[in-house]
Coordinates of C-alpha atoms and ligand atoms in Angstrom, one line a residue:
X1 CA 17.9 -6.2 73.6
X2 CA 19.1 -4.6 70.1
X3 CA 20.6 -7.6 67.9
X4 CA 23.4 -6.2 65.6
X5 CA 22.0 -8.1 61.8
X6 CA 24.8 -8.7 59.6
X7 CA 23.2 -7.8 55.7
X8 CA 24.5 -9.6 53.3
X9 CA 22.9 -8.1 50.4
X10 CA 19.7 -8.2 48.8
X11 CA 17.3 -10.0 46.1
X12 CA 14.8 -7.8 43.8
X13 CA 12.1 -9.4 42.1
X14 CA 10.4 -6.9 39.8
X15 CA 7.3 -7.6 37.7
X16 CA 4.2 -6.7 36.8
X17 CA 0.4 -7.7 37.9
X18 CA -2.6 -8.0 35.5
X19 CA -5.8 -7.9 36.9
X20 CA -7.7 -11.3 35.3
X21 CA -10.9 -10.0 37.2
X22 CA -12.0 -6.9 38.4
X23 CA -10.1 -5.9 41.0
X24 CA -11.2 -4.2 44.4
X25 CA -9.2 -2.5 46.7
X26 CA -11.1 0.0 49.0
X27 CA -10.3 3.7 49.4
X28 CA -11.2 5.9 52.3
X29 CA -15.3 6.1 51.9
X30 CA -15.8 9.7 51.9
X31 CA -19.1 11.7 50.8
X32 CA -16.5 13.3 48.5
X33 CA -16.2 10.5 46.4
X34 CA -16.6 10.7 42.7
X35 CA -20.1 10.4 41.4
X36 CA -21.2 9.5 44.9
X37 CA -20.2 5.9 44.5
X38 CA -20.6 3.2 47.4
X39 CA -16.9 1.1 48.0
X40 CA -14.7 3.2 46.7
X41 CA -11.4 1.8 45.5
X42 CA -8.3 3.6 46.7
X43 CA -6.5 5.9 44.3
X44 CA -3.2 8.1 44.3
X45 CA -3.7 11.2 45.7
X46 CA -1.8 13.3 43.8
X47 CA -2.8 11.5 40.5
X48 CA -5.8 10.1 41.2
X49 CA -5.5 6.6 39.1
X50 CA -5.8 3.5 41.1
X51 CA -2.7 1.5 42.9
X52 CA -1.6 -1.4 44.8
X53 CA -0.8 -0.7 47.9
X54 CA 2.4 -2.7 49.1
X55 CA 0.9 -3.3 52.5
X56 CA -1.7 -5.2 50.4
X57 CA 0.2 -7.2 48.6
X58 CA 2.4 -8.4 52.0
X59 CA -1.0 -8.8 53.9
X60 CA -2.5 -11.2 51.5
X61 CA 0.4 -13.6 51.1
X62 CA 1.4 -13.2 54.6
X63 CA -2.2 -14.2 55.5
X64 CA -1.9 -16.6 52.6
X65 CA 1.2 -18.5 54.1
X66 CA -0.2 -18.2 57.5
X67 CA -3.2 -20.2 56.7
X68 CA -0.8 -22.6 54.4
X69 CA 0.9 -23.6 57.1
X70 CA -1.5 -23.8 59.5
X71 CA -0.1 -21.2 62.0
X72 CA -2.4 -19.8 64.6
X73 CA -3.9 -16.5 64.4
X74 CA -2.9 -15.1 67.8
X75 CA -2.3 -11.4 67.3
X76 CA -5.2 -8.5 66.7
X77 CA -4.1 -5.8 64.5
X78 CA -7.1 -3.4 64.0
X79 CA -9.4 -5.5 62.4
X80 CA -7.8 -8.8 61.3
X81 CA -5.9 -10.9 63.2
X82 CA -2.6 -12.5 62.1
X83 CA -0.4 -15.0 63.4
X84 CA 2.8 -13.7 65.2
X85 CA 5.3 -15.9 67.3
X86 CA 5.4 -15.8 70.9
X87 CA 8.9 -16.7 71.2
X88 CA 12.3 -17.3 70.0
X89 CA 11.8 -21.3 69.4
X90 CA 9.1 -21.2 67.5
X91 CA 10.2 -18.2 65.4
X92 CA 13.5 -19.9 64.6
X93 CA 11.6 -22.1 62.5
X94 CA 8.3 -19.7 61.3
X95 CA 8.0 -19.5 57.7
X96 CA 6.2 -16.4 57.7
X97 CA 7.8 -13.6 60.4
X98 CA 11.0 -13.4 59.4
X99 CA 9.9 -12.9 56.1
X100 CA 7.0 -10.7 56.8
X101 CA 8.2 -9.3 60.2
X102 CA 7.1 -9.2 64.0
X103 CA 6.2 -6.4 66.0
X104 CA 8.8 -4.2 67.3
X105 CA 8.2 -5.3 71.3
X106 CA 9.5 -8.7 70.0
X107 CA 13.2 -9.4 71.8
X108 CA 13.5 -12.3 70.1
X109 CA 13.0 -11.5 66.5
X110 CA 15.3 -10.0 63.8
X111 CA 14.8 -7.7 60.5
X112 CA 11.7 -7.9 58.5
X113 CA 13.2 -9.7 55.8
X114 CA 10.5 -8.5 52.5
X115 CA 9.8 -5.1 51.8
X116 CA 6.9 -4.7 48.9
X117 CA 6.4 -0.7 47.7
X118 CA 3.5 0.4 46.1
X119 CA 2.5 -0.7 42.4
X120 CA 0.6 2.3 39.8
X121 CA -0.7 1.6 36.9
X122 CA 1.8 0.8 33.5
X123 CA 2.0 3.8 31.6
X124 CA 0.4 1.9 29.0
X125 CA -2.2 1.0 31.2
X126 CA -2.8 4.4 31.8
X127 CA -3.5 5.3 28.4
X128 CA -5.7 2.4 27.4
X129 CA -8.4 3.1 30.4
X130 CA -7.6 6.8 30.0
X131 CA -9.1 6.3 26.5
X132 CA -11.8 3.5 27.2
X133 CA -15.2 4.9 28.2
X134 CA -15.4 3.5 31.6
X135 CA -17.8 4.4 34.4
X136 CA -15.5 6.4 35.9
X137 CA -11.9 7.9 35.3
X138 CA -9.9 3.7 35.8
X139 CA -12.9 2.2 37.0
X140 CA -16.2 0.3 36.5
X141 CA -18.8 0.6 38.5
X142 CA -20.7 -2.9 39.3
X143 CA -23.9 -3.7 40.8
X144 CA -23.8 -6.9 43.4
X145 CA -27.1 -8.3 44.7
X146 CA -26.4 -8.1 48.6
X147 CA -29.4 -10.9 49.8
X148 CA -30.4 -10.3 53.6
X149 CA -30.2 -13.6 55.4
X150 CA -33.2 -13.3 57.6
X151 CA -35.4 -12.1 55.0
X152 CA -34.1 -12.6 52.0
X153 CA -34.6 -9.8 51.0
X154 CA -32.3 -8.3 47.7
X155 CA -30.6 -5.1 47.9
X156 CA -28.2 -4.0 44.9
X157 CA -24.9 -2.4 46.4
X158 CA -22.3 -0.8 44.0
X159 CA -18.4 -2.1 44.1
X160 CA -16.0 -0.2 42.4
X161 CA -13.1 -2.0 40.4
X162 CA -10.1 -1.5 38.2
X163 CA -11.5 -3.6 35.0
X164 CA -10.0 -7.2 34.2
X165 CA -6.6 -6.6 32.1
X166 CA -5.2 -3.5 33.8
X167 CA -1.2 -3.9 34.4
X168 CA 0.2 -2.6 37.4
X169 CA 3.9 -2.1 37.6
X170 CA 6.5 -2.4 38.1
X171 CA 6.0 -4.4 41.5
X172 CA 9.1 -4.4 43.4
X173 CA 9.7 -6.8 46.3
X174 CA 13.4 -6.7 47.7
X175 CA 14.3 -9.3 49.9
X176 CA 17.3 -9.4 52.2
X177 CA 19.9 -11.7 53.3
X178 CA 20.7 -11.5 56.9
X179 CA 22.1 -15.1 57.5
X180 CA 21.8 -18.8 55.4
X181 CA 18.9 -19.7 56.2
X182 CA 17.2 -16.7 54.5
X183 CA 18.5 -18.7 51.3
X184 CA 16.4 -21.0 51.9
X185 CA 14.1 -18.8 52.8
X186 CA 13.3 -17.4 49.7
X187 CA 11.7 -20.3 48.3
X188 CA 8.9 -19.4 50.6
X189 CA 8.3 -15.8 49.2
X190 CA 7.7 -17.2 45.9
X191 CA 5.2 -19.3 47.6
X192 CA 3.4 -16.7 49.0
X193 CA 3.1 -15.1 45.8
X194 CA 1.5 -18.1 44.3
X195 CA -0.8 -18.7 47.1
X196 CA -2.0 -15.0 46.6
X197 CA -1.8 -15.9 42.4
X198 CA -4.4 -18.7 43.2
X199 CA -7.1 -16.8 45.9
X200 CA -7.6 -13.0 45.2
X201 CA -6.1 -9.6 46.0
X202 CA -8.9 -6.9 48.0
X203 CA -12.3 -7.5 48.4
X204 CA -15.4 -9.2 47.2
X205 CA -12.7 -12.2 46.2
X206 CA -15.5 -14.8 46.7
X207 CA -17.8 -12.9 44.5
X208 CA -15.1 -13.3 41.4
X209 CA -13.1 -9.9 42.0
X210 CA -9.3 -9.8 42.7
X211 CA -8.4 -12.7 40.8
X212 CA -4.4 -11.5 39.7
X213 CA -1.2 -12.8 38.0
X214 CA 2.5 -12.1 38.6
X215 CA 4.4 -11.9 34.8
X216 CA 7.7 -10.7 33.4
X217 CA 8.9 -11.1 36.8
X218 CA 12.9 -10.2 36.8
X219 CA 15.4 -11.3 39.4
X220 CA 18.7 -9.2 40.6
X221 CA 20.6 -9.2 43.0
X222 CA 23.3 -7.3 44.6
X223 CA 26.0 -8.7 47.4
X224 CA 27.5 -6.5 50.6
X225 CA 30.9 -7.0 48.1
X226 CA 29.3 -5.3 45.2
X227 CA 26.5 -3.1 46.6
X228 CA 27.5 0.1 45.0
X229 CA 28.3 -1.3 41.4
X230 CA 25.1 -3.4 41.7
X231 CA 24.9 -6.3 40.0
X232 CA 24.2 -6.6 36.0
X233 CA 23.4 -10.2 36.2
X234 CA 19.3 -11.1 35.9
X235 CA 17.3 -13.5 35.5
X236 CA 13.8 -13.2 34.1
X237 CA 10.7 -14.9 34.0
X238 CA 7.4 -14.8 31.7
X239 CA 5.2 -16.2 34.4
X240 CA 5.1 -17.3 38.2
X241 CA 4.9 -21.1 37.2
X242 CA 8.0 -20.0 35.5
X243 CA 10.0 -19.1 38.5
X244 CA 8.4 -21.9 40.5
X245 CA 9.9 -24.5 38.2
X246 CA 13.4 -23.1 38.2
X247 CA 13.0 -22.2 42.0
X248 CA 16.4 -24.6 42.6
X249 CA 18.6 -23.3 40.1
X250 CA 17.4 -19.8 41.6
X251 CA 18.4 -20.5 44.7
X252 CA 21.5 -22.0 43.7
X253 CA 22.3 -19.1 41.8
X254 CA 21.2 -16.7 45.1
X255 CA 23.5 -18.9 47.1
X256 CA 26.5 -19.1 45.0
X257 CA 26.7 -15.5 43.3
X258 CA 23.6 -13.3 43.6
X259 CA 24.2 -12.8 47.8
X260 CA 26.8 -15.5 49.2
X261 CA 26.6 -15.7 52.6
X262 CA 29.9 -16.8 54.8
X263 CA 28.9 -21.0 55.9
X264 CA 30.4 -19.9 59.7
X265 CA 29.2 -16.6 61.1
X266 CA 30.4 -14.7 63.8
Ligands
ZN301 ZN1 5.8 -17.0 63.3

């Protein structure tokens, strides 16, 4: 059963991250790595300087939200399992897959409601570990102290990170409007991103990496009635806790001018 979604227009938060800790995001282990490394972080291709990869970003604050909330964990997707809804009652009320999405063989569900694309480094950035003497081209290499459980035994293992103050960005998360409640809606996307602000993005999180913070985050929108001409009105924000605070004038603002939705729909 195809529903037919009604898009009202759409909400762009762009910003930037800076790493406050290392931060580790794996690459494809291949014997081809540089300098024979162990845990590899993953790099542009063509450039090969280290990104974000949207899909990261979504996973961790879905997985954030999901846990939040207390949802169950019901679905296995390769190697993690999320939380998906079984049906059309509980999803009318889920506070995660409209946002994040369900899979396809749902009849039930609607449009994914966030996109995130992937983040590269600030062109600044780019310059300032370009011209640092680090371990290797972006990167530090650290030593961790793996400790075997049975015989506690140590065994250094090497982790490779994008150094504490890199800025990626610009992050760009566009969020649509496919009826009022995804008004509402919104609020929870910013909540998802402060969930992820507060735990860690990639691995070894536990261990101090990955700890991140959203800043000079800026808010557009454009309505079905102006899509083309876009919209010149923004709003922007130094930090997260920022956003948070004005989160009801933003949503008024969403509601009233950024993407009004019709009260009665068809
Ligand atoms: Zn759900």
């Amino acid at each position: 059963m195809t529903k037919i979604a009604n898009l009202y227009g759409r909400v762009f938060i762009k910003c930037e991250i800076e790493t406050k800790t290392g931060l580790h995001i794996g690459g494809a282990e291949s014997s081809l790595s540089i300098g024979g490394v162990d845990n590899v972080i993953i790099r542009d291709p063509l450039s090969n300087r280290p990104y974000i990869p949207g899909s990261s970003l979504k996973g961790k604050m879905r997985s954030q939200m999901e846990k939040f909330h207390g949802l169950p964990q019901n679905r296995r997707i390769g190697q993690v399992t999320i939380h998906t809804c079984k049906n059309g009652g509980d999803y009318a009320n889920c506070v995660v897959c409209h946002i994040y999405g369900l899979p396809g063989d749902s009849d039930f569900s609607t449009s994914t409601r966030l996109v995130v694309r992937d983040v590269q480094l600030t062109k600044k950035s780019v310059k300032k570990l370009g011209s640092a003497k680090t371990d290797l081209p972006f990167s530090e290499v650290k030593w961790e102290a793996a400790i075997d459980r049975v015989t506690s035994a140590a065994t250094l293992r090497q982790m490779e990170r994008v150094p504490a103050g890199a800025v990626f960005g610009p992050v760009e998360l566009v969020y649509s409007i496919y009826e009022q409640a995804d008004v509402a809606r919104f609020e929870n996307v910013v909540e998802g991103m402060q969930l992820l602000e507060d735990d860690y993005l990639g691995g070894s999180g536990s261990r101090g990496s990955g700890k991140v913070a959203f800043r000079s985050i800026k808010l557009t929108a454009k309505s079905r009635a102006n899509y083309r001409q876009g919209q010149d009105y923004e709003r922007t924000f130094d930090t997260l806790d920022d956003l948070a605070a004005a989160l009801p004038a933003v949503m008024e603002w969403i509601e009233k001018d950024g993407v009004p939705v019709p009260v009665k729909e068809g």
